């Protein structure tokens, strides 16, 4: 289905951070890119330079350092872009489990997490954030961005695995339950077409009901 005033958006995950090598939960923690992460982004920039399609002029980027550094490397040497930093593009806040590995999580929470994979809107990290919270903030920002009618230029968005995956789900009109079923690598970047109407309908369908208890 096509929507009026659809926008072409280039999505990209931040490169691997210094926390990534040990597979630790890294949500709101703010490490820089690792040397490997910088090489990943440089390689992606080289691939993009070989393509005819230009990168967007307007960018929305997570306020975490690994995302900002990804943006700086990716757009180096291009026409000065418009940059808008937003905390709404952050990864989920893992709360008390920030910087832990899966093996270090309590057994009880591991079981709760696995049960929530089929219904992620019920997932909650103690002293952190619920999956529903993240879905709401990421999709509300998308709605704000796409509702701006004065400029229909392509836009770039750099966030993290969770926030970028949600943009893709909205563009493909897939439910939140699909989040853990199919988790593509967005580190190479991906072009999508999406509109404010599409996001509004997605939010109404999946976030308008309140789960009791």
mmCIF file with all atom_site columns, N, CA, C and O in Angstrom, residues 168-201:
data_model
loop_
_atom_site.group_PDB
_atom_site.id
_atom_site.type_symbol
_atom_site.label_atom_id
_atom_site.label_alt_id
_atom_site.label_comp_id
_atom_site.label_asym_id
_atom_site.label_entity_id
_atom_site.label_seq_id
_atom_site.pdbx_PDB_ins_code
_atom_site.Cartn_x
_atom_site.Cartn_y
_atom_site.Cartn_z
_atom_site.occupancy
_atom_site.B_iso_or_equiv
_atom_site.pdbx_formal_charge
_atom_site.auth_seq_id
_atom_site.auth_comp_id
_atom_site.auth_asym_id
_atom_site.auth_atom_id
_atom_site.pdbx_PDB_model_num
ATOM 1   N N  . UNK A 1 168 ? 12.013 -0.185  10.629 1.00 0.00 ? 168 UNK A N  1
ATOM 2   C CA . UNK A 1 168 ? 11.796 -1.128  9.533  1.00 0.00 ? 168 UNK A CA 1
ATOM 3   C C  . UNK A 1 168 ? 10.452 -1.841  9.680  1.00 0.00 ? 168 UNK A C  1
ATOM 4   O O  . UNK A 1 168 ? 9.732  -2.033  8.697  1.00 0.00 ? 168 UNK A O  1
ATOM 5   N N  . UNK A 1 169 ? 10.092 -2.233  10.898 1.00 0.00 ? 169 UNK A N  1
ATOM 6   C CA . UNK A 1 169 ? 8.797  -2.881  11.120 1.00 0.00 ? 169 UNK A CA 1
ATOM 7   C C  . UNK A 1 169 ? 7.648  -1.965  10.718 1.00 0.00 ? 169 UNK A C  1
ATOM 8   O O  . UNK A 1 169 ? 6.674  -2.408  10.095 1.00 0.00 ? 169 UNK A O  1
ATOM 9   N N  . UNK A 1 170 ? 7.752  -0.685  11.071 1.00 0.00 ? 170 UNK A N  1
ATOM 10  C CA . UNK A 1 170 ? 6.691  0.260   10.710 1.00 0.00 ? 170 UNK A CA 1
ATOM 11  C C  . UNK A 1 170 ? 6.593  0.417   9.196  1.00 0.00 ? 170 UNK A C  1
ATOM 12  O O  . UNK A 1 170 ? 5.496  0.464   8.636  1.00 0.00 ? 170 UNK A O  1
ATOM 13  N N  . UNK A 1 171 ? 7.736  0.486   8.528  1.00 0.00 ? 171 UNK A N  1
ATOM 14  C CA . UNK A 1 171 ? 7.733  0.644   7.072  1.00 0.00 ? 171 UNK A CA 1
ATOM 15  C C  . UNK A 1 171 ? 7.119  -0.571  6.387  1.00 0.00 ? 171 UNK A C  1
ATOM 16  O O  . UNK A 1 171 ? 6.439  -0.443  5.367  1.00 0.00 ? 171 UNK A O  1
ATOM 17  N N  . UNK A 1 172 ? 7.346  -1.749  6.968  1.00 0.00 ? 172 UNK A N  1
ATOM 18  C CA . UNK A 1 172 ? 6.844  -2.993  6.377  1.00 0.00 ? 172 UNK A CA 1
ATOM 19  C C  . UNK A 1 172 ? 5.487  -3.398  6.931  1.00 0.00 ? 172 UNK A C  1
ATOM 20  O O  . UNK A 1 172 ? 4.953  -4.446  6.567  1.00 0.00 ? 172 UNK A O  1
ATOM 21  N N  . UNK A 1 173 ? 4.947  -2.552  7.830  1.00 0.00 ? 173 UNK A N  1
ATOM 22  C CA . UNK A 1 173 ? 3.631  -2.792  8.434  1.00 0.00 ? 173 UNK A CA 1
ATOM 23  C C  . UNK A 1 173 ? 3.557  -4.139  9.150  1.00 0.00 ? 173 UNK A C  1
ATOM 24  O O  . UNK A 1 173 ? 2.549  -4.841  9.107  1.00 0.00 ? 173 UNK A O  1
ATOM 25  N N  . UNK A 1 174 ? 4.633  -4.470  9.849  1.00 0.00 ? 174 UNK A N  1
ATOM 26  C CA . UNK A 1 174 ? 4.689  -5.719  10.598 1.00 0.00 ? 174 UNK A CA 1
ATOM 27  C C  . UNK A 1 174 ? 4.478  -5.439  12.082 1.00 0.00 ? 174 UNK A C  1
ATOM 28  O O  . UNK A 1 174 ? 4.836  -4.374  12.580 1.00 0.00 ? 174 UNK A O  1
ATOM 29  N N  . UNK A 1 175 ? 3.916  -6.378  12.826 1.00 0.00 ? 175 UNK A N  1
ATOM 30  C CA . UNK A 1 175 ? 3.620  -6.158  14.249 1.00 0.00 ? 175 UNK A CA 1
ATOM 31  C C  . UNK A 1 175 ? 4.876  -6.230  15.110 1.00 0.00 ? 175 UNK A C  1
ATOM 32  O O  . UNK A 1 175 ? 5.903  -6.794  14.691 1.00 0.00 ? 175 UNK A O  1
ATOM 33  N N  . UNK A 1 176 ? 4.825  -5.694  16.326 1.00 0.00 ? 176 UNK A N  1
ATOM 34  C CA . UNK A 1 176 ? 5.971  -5.777  17.236 1.00 0.00 ? 176 UNK A CA 1
ATOM 35  C C  . UNK A 1 176 ? 6.413  -7.212  17.493 1.00 0.00 ? 176 UNK A C  1
ATOM 36  O O  . UNK A 1 176 ? 7.593  -7.454  17.765 1.00 0.00 ? 176 UNK A O  1
ATOM 37  N N  . UNK A 1 177 ? 5.487  -8.163  17.415 1.00 0.00 ? 177 UNK A N  1
ATOM 38  C CA . UNK A 1 177 ? 5.836  -9.571  17.640 1.00 0.00 ? 177 UNK A CA 1
ATOM 39  C C  . UNK A 1 177 ? 6.896  -10.064 16.656 1.00 0.00 ? 177 UNK A C  1
ATOM 40  O O  . UNK A 1 177 ? 7.574  -11.056 16.919 1.00 0.00 ? 177 UNK A O  1
ATOM 41  N N  . UNK A 1 178 ? 7.026  -9.378  15.538 1.00 0.00 ? 178 UNK A N  1
ATOM 42  C CA . UNK A 1 178 ? 8.003  -9.778  14.525 1.00 0.00 ? 178 UNK A CA 1
ATOM 43  C C  . UNK A 1 178 ? 9.419  -9.350  14.891 1.00 0.00 ? 178 UNK A C  1
ATOM 44  O O  . UNK A 1 178 ? 10.386 -9.785  14.270 1.00 0.00 ? 178 UNK A O  1
ATOM 45  N N  . UNK A 1 179 ? 9.536  -8.532  15.921 1.00 0.00 ? 179 UNK A N  1
ATOM 46  C CA . UNK A 1 179 ? 10.819 -7.934  16.285 1.00 0.00 ? 179 UNK A CA 1
ATOM 47  C C  . UNK A 1 179 ? 11.900 -8.988  16.507 1.00 0.00 ? 179 UNK A C  1
ATOM 48  O O  . UNK A 1 179 ? 13.024 -8.857  16.030 1.00 0.00 ? 179 UNK A O  1
ATOM 49  N N  . UNK A 1 180 ? 11.577 -10.034 17.268 1.00 0.00 ? 180 UNK A N  1
ATOM 50  C CA . UNK A 1 180 ? 12.573 -11.045 17.605 1.00 0.00 ? 180 UNK A CA 1
ATOM 51  C C  . UNK A 1 180 ? 12.595 -12.211 16.629 1.00 0.00 ? 180 UNK A C  1
ATOM 52  O O  . UNK A 1 180 ? 13.491 -13.049 16.684 1.00 0.00 ? 180 UNK A O  1
ATOM 53  N N  . UNK A 1 181 ? 11.608 -12.282 15.756 1.00 0.00 ? 181 UNK A N  1
ATOM 54  C CA . UNK A 1 181 ? 11.541 -13.389 14.801 1.00 0.00 ? 181 UNK A CA 1
ATOM 55  C C  . UNK A 1 181 ? 12.547 -13.201 13.678 1.00 0.00 ? 181 UNK A C  1
ATOM 56  O O  . UNK A 1 181 ? 13.196 -14.136 13.218 1.00 0.00 ? 181 UNK A O  1
ATOM 57  N N  . UNK A 1 182 ? 12.680 -11.970 13.241 1.00 0.00 ? 182 UNK A N  1
ATOM 58  C CA . UNK A 1 182 ? 13.555 -11.660 12.125 1.00 0.00 ? 182 UNK A CA 1
ATOM 59  C C  . UNK A 1 182 ? 14.343 -10.412 12.469 1.00 0.00 ? 182 UNK A C  1
ATOM 60  O O  . UNK A 1 182 ? 13.797 -9.317  12.507 1.00 0.00 ? 182 UNK A O  1
ATOM 61  N N  . UNK A 1 183 ? 15.627 -10.559 12.758 1.00 0.00 ? 183 UNK A N  1
ATOM 62  C CA . UNK A 1 183 ? 16.441 -9.405  13.154 1.00 0.00 ? 183 UNK A CA 1
ATOM 63  C C  . UNK A 1 183 ? 17.580 -9.222  12.144 1.00 0.00 ? 183 UNK A C  1
ATOM 64  O O  . UNK A 1 183 ? 18.685 -9.702  12.348 1.00 0.00 ? 183 UNK A O  1
ATOM 65  N N  . UNK A 1 184 ? 17.306 -8.553  11.036 1.00 0.00 ? 184 UNK A N  1
ATOM 66  C CA . UNK A 1 184 ? 18.326 -8.371  10.003 1.00 0.00 ? 184 UNK A CA 1
ATOM 67  C C  . UNK A 1 184 ? 19.454 -7.468  10.466 1.00 0.00 ? 184 UNK A C  1
ATOM 68  O O  . UNK A 1 184 ? 19.297 -6.666  11.370 1.00 0.00 ? 184 UNK A O  1
ATOM 69  N N  . UNK A 1 185 ? 20.594 -7.627  9.828  1.00 0.00 ? 185 UNK A N  1
ATOM 70  C CA . UNK A 1 185 ? 21.738 -6.783  10.122 1.00 0.00 ? 185 UNK A CA 1
ATOM 71  C C  . UNK A 1 185 ? 21.537 -5.434  9.445  1.00 0.00 ? 185 UNK A C  1
ATOM 72  O O  . UNK A 1 185 ? 21.555 -5.341  8.215  1.00 0.00 ? 185 UNK A O  1
ATOM 73  N N  . UNK A 1 186 ? 21.344 -4.391  10.238 1.00 0.00 ? 186 UNK A N  1
ATOM 74  C CA . UNK A 1 186 ? 21.154 -3.056  9.694  1.00 0.00 ? 186 UNK A CA 1
ATOM 75  C C  . UNK A 1 186 ? 22.449 -2.245  9.733  1.00 0.00 ? 186 UNK A C  1
ATOM 76  O O  . UNK A 1 186 ? 22.445 -1.054  9.507  1.00 0.00 ? 186 UNK A O  1
ATOM 77  N N  . UNK A 1 187 ? 23.555 -2.924  9.998  1.00 0.00 ? 187 UNK A N  1
ATOM 78  C CA . UNK A 1 187 ? 24.831 -2.246  10.046 1.00 0.00 ? 187 UNK A CA 1
ATOM 79  C C  . UNK A 1 187 ? 25.320 -1.795  8.676  1.00 0.00 ? 187 UNK A C  1
ATOM 80  O O  . UNK A 1 187 ? 26.200 -0.936  8.578  1.00 0.00 ? 187 UNK A O  1
ATOM 81  N N  . UNK A 1 188 ? 24.763 -2.392  7.621  1.00 0.00 ? 188 UNK A N  1
ATOM 82  C CA . UNK A 1 188 ? 25.133 -1.994  6.270  1.00 0.00 ? 188 UNK A CA 1
ATOM 83  C C  . UNK A 1 188 ? 24.255 -0.860  5.751  1.00 0.00 ? 188 UNK A C  1
ATOM 84  O O  . UNK A 1 188 ? 24.499 -0.317  4.680  1.00 0.00 ? 188 UNK A O  1
ATOM 85  N N  . UNK A 1 189 ? 23.215 -0.539  6.498  1.00 0.00 ? 189 UNK A N  1
ATOM 86  C CA . UNK A 1 189 ? 22.294 0.509   6.064  1.00 0.00 ? 189 UNK A CA 1
ATOM 87  C C  . UNK A 1 189 ? 21.197 -0.061  5.182  1.00 0.00 ? 189 UNK A C  1
ATOM 88  O O  . UNK A 1 189 ? 21.373 -1.097  4.521  1.00 0.00 ? 189 UNK A O  1
ATOM 89  N N  . UNK A 1 190 ? 20.055 0.603   5.179  1.00 0.00 ? 190 UNK A N  1
ATOM 90  C CA . UNK A 1 190 ? 18.917 0.119   4.406  1.00 0.00 ? 190 UNK A CA 1
ATOM 91  C C  . UNK A 1 190 ? 18.018 1.295   4.042  1.00 0.00 ? 190 UNK A C  1
ATOM 92  O O  . UNK A 1 190 ? 17.690 2.116   4.902  1.00 0.00 ? 190 UNK A O  1
ATOM 93  N N  . UNK A 1 191 ? 17.619 1.389   2.784  1.00 0.00 ? 191 UNK A N  1
ATOM 94  C CA . UNK A 1 191 ? 16.654 2.388   2.350  1.00 0.00 ? 191 UNK A CA 1
ATOM 95  C C  . UNK A 1 191 ? 15.246 1.845   2.554  1.00 0.00 ? 191 UNK A C  1
ATOM 96  O O  . UNK A 1 191 ? 14.968 0.692   2.219  1.00 0.00 ? 191 UNK A O  1
ATOM 97  N N  . UNK A 1 192 ? 14.372 2.674   3.118  1.00 0.00 ? 192 UNK A N  1
ATOM 98  C CA . UNK A 1 192 ? 12.966 2.321   3.270  1.00 0.00 ? 192 UNK A CA 1
ATOM 99  C C  . UNK A 1 192 ? 12.114 3.484   2.770  1.00 0.00 ? 192 UNK A C  1
ATOM 100 O O  . UNK A 1 192 ? 12.605 4.607   2.625  1.00 0.00 ? 192 UNK A O  1
ATOM 101 N N  . UNK A 1 193 ? 10.859 3.207   2.505  1.00 0.00 ? 193 UNK A N  1
ATOM 102 C CA . UNK A 1 193 ? 9.878  4.245   2.173  1.00 0.00 ? 193 UNK A CA 1
ATOM 103 C C  . UNK A 1 193 ? 8.785  4.195   3.229  1.00 0.00 ? 193 UNK A C  1
ATOM 104 O O  . UNK A 1 193 ? 8.236  3.120   3.508  1.00 0.00 ? 193 UNK A O  1
ATOM 105 N N  . UNK A 1 194 ? 8.487  5.339   3.834  1.00 0.00 ? 194 UNK A N  1
ATOM 106 C CA . UNK A 1 194 ? 7.566  5.355   4.970  1.00 0.00 ? 194 UNK A CA 1
ATOM 107 C C  . UNK A 1 194 ? 6.897  6.731   5.052  1.00 0.00 ? 194 UNK A C  1
ATOM 108 O O  . UNK A 1 194 ? 7.460  7.726   4.584  1.00 0.00 ? 194 UNK A O  1
ATOM 109 N N  . UNK A 1 195 ? 5.698  6.783   5.619  1.00 0.00 ? 195 UNK A N  1
ATOM 110 C CA . UNK A 1 195 ? 4.965  8.050   5.731  1.00 0.00 ? 195 UNK A CA 1
ATOM 111 C C  . UNK A 1 195 ? 4.435  8.243   7.141  1.00 0.00 ? 195 UNK A C  1
ATOM 112 O O  . UNK A 1 195 ? 4.335  7.297   7.936  1.00 0.00 ? 195 UNK A O  1
ATOM 113 N N  . UNK A 1 196 ? 4.046  9.486   7.451  1.00 0.00 ? 196 UNK A N  1
ATOM 114 C CA . UNK A 1 196 ? 3.454  9.792   8.749  1.00 0.00 ? 196 UNK A CA 1
ATOM 115 C C  . UNK A 1 196 ? 2.138  9.047   8.927  1.00 0.00 ? 196 UNK A C  1
ATOM 116 O O  . UNK A 1 196 ? 1.839  8.543   10.021 1.00 0.00 ? 196 UNK A O  1
ATOM 117 N N  . UNK A 1 197 ? 1.343  8.966   7.876  1.00 0.00 ? 197 UNK A N  1
ATOM 118 C CA . UNK A 1 197 ? 0.072  8.231   7.961  1.00 0.00 ? 197 UNK A CA 1
ATOM 119 C C  . UNK A 1 197 ? 0.307  6.782   8.328  1.00 0.00 ? 197 UNK A C  1
ATOM 120 O O  . UNK A 1 197 ? -0.394 6.205   9.174  1.00 0.00 ? 197 UNK A O  1
ATOM 121 N N  . UNK A 1 198 ? 1.294  6.201   7.719  1.00 0.00 ? 198 UNK A N  1
ATOM 122 C CA . UNK A 1 198 ? 1.640  4.808   7.985  1.00 0.00 ? 198 UNK A CA 1
ATOM 123 C C  . UNK A 1 198 ? 2.030  4.600   9.445  1.00 0.00 ? 198 UNK A C  1
ATOM 124 O O  . UNK A 1 198 ? 1.570  3.651   10.100 1.00 0.00 ? 198 UNK A O  1
ATOM 125 N N  . UNK A 1 199 ? 2.867  5.500   9.968  1.00 0.00 ? 199 UNK A N  1
ATOM 126 C CA . UNK A 1 199 ? 3.299  5.390   11.367 1.00 0.00 ? 199 UNK A CA 1
ATOM 127 C C  . UNK A 1 199 ? 2.120  5.598   12.310 1.00 0.00 ? 199 UNK A C  1
ATOM 128 O O  . UNK A 1 199 ? 1.970  4.878   13.313 1.00 0.00 ? 199 UNK A O  1
ATOM 129 N N  . UNK A 1 200 ? 1.269  6.578   12.015 1.00 0.00 ? 200 UNK A N  1
ATOM 130 C CA . UNK A 1 200 ? 0.107  6.846   12.869 1.00 0.00 ? 200 UNK A CA 1
ATOM 131 C C  . UNK A 1 200 ? -0.807 5.631   12.926 1.00 0.00 ? 200 UNK A C  1
ATOM 132 O O  . UNK A 1 200 ? -1.306 5.264   14.008 1.00 0.00 ? 200 UNK A O  1
ATOM 133 N N  . UNK A 1 201 ? -1.033 5.003   11.803 1.00 0.00 ? 201 UNK A N  1
ATOM 134 C CA . UNK A 1 201 ? -1.888 3.814   11.776 1.00 0.00 ? 201 UNK A CA 1
ATOM 135 C C  . UNK A 1 201 ? -1.235 2.657   12.533 1.00 0.00 ? 201 UNK A C  1
ATOM 136 O O  . UNK A 1 201 ? -1.922 1.900   13.248 1.00 0.00 ? 201 UNK A O  1
#
